[in-house]
Coordinates of C-alpha atoms and ligand atoms in Angstrom, one line a residue:
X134 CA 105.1 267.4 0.9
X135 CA 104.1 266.0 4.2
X136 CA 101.5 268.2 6.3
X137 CA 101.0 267.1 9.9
X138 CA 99.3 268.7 12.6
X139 CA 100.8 268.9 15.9
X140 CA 97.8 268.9 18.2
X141 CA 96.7 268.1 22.0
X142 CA 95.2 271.2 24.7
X143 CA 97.7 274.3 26.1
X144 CA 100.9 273.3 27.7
X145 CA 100.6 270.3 26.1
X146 CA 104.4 270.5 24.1
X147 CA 103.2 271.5 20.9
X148 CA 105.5 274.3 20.1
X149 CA 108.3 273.1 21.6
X150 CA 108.4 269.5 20.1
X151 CA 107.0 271.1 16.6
X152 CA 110.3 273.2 16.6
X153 CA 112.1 269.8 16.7
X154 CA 110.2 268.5 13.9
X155 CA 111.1 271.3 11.7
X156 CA 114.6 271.3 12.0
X157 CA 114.8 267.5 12.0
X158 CA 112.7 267.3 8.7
X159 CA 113.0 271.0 7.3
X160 CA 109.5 271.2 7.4
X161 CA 107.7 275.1 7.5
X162 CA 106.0 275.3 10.9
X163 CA 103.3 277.3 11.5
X164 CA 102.1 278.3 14.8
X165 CA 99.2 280.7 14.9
X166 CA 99.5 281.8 17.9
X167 CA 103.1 283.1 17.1
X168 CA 101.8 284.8 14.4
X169 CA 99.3 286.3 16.4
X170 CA 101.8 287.2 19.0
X171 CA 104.1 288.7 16.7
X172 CA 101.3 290.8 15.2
X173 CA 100.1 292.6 18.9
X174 CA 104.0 293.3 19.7
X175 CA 104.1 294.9 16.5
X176 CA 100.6 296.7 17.0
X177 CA 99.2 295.6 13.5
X178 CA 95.8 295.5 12.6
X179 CA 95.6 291.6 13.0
X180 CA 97.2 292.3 16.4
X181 CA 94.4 294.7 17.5
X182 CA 91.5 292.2 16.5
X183 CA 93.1 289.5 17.9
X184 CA 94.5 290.6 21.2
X185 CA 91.5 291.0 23.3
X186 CA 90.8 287.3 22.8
X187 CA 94.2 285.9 23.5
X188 CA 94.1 287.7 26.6
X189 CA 90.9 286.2 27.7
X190 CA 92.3 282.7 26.8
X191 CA 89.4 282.4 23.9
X192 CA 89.9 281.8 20.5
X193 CA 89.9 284.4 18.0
X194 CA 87.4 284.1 15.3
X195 CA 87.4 281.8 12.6
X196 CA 87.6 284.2 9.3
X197 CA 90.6 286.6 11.0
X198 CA 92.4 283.3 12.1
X199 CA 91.6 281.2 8.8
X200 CA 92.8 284.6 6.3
X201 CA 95.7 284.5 8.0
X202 CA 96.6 280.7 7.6
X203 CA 96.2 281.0 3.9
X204 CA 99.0 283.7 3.9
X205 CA 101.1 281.3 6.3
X206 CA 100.8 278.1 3.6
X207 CA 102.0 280.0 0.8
X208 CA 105.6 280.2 2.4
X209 CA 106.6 276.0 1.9
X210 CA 107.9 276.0 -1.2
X211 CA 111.5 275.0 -0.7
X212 CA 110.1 272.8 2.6
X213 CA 109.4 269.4 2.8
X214 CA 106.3 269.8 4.5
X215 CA 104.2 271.9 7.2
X216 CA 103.9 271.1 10.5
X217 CA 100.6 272.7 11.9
X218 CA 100.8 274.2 15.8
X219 CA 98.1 275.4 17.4
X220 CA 95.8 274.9 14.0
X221 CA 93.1 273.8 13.1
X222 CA 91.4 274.6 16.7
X223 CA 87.7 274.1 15.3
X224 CA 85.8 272.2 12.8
X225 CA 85.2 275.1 10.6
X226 CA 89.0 275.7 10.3
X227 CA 89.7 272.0 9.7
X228 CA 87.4 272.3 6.7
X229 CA 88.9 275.2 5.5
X230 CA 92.5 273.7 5.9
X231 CA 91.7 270.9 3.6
X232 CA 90.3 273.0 1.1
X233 CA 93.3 275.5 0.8
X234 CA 95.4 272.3 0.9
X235 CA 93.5 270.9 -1.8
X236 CA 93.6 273.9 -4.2
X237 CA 97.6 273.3 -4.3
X238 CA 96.6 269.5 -4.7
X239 CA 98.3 268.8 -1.3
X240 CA 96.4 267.0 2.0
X241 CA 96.9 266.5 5.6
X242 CA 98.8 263.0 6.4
X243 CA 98.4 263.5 10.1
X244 CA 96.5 264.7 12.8
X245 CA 99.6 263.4 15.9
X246 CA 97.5 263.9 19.5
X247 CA 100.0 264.7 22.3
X248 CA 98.5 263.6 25.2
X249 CA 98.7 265.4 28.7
X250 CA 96.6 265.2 32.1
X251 CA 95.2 268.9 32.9
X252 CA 97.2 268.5 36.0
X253 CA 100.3 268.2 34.5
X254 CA 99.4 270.6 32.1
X255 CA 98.5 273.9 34.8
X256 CA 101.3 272.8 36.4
X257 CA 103.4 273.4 33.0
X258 CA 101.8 277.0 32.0
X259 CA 102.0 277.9 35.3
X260 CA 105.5 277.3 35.3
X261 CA 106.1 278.5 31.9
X262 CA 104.2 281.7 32.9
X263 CA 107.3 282.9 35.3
X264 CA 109.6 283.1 32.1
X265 CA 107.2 283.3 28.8
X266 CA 105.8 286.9 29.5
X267 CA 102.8 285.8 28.4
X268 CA 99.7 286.8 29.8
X269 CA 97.7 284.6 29.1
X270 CA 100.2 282.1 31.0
X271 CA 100.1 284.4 33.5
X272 CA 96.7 284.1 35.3
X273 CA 95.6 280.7 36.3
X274 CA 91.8 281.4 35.7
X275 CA 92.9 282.5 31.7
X276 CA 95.2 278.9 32.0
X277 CA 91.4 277.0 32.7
X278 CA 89.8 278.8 30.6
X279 CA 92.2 278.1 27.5
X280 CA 91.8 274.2 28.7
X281 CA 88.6 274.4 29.0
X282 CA 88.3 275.6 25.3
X283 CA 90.2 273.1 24.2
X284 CA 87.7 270.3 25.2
X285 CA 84.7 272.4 24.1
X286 CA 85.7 273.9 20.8
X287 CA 89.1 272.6 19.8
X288 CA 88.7 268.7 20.7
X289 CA 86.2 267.6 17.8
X290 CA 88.9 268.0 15.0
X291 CA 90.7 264.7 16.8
X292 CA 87.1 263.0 15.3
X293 CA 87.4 265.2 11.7
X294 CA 90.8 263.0 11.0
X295 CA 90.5 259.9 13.1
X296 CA 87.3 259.3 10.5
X297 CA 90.1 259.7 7.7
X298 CA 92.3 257.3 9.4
X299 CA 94.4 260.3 10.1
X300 CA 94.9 260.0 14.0
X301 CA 97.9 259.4 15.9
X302 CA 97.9 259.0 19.9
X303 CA 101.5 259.7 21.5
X304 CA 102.1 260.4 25.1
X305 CA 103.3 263.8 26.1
X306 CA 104.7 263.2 29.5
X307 CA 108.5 262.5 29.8
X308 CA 111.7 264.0 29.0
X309 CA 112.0 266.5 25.8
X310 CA 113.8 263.9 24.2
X311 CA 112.2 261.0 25.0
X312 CA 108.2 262.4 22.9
X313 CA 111.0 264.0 19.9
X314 CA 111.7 260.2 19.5
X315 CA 107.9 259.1 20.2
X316 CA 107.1 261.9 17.4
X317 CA 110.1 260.5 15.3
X318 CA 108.5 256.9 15.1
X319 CA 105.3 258.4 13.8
X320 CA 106.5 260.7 11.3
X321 CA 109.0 258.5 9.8
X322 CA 105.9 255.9 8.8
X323 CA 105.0 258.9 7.2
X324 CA 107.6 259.9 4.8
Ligands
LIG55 P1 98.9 279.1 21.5 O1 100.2 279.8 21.3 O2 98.7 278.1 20.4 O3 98.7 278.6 22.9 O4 97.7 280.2 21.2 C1 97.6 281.3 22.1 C2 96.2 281.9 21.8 O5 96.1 282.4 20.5 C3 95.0 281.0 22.0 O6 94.6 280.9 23.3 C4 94.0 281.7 21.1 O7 93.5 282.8 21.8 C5 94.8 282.2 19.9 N1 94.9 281.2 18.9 C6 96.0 280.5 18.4 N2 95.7 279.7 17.4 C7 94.4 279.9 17.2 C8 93.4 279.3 16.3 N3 93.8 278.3 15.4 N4 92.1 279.7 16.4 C9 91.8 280.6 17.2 N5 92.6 281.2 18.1 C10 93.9 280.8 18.1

């Protein structure tokens, strides 16, 4: 299999280009914050302990958000690979992805960086807010605050692969189309 992570701060095109990936490739993609979506509009348990940090724009705590990745991996069997949205947002959880990859004697190949401006990316949730129904799109102080996470908490996993030789730098401004293709290039080194 091939396991890339799809990473870069909010709004920066993650789910939308990771979407592309997996059809292109047939690769499982995991995004945890669907999952954790899915969970509150369904009022599960997970959903309850998560909620009150989404809506905050925080990140939920590493053992819920790490339990539930492990349940996520174990459905790429018939897939080619994994593409990895929204996760690993901290060092701890990049530690624990390589050891649940490496029980199944699998790795990470990639850590791919989508690179944004904070400008442009407000300017995206903002926009995205009037359509998403998500709150924490909805409330531009909740939109900082998830950027601002991003370079406190989430950025140091860039350094956890780029000291595996893991890193790739693409630029996430242009047309859909135009980063698929930029994504494209990279992957197809990789397979
Ligand atoms: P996203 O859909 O990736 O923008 O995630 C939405 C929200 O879900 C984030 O702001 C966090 O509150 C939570 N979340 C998603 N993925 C993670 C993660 N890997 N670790 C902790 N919290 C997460």
């Amino acid at each position: 299999m091939t396991n890339i992570i799809l990473f870069g701060p909010p709004g920066a095109g993650k789910g939308t280009q990771a979407e592309r990936i997996r059809d292109n490739y047939n690769f499982l993609h995991i995004s945890t914050g669907d999952v954790f979506r899915y969970n509150i509009k369904n009022e599960t348990e997970l959903g309850q302990r998560a909620k009150s940090f989404i809506d905050r724009g925080e990140l939920v705590p590493d053992d819920v958000t790490i339990k539930m990745l492990a349940g996520e991996i174990e459905k790429a069997d018939d897939k080619n690979g994994i593409i990895f949205d929204g996760f690993p947002r901290t060092k701890a959880q990049a530690d624990a992805l390589d050891d649940l990859l490496n029980e199944q004697n699998e790795k990470i190949d990639a850590l791919v960086s989508l690179n944004v401006d904070d400008e442009i990316l407000i300017g995206r949730l903002k926009e995205r807010g009037k359509t998403s129904g998500r709150k924490d799109d909805a409330d531009e102080n909740v939109i900082k605050n998830r950027i601002q996470v991003y370079y406190t908490e989430t950025e140091i996993v860039k350094d956890h692969y780029k000291q595996q030789g893991k890193l790739h730098q693409v630029d996430g401004v242009g047309s859909v189309q135009d980063i698929t293709k930029r994504l494209n290039n990279v992957i197809d080194q990789l397979i």
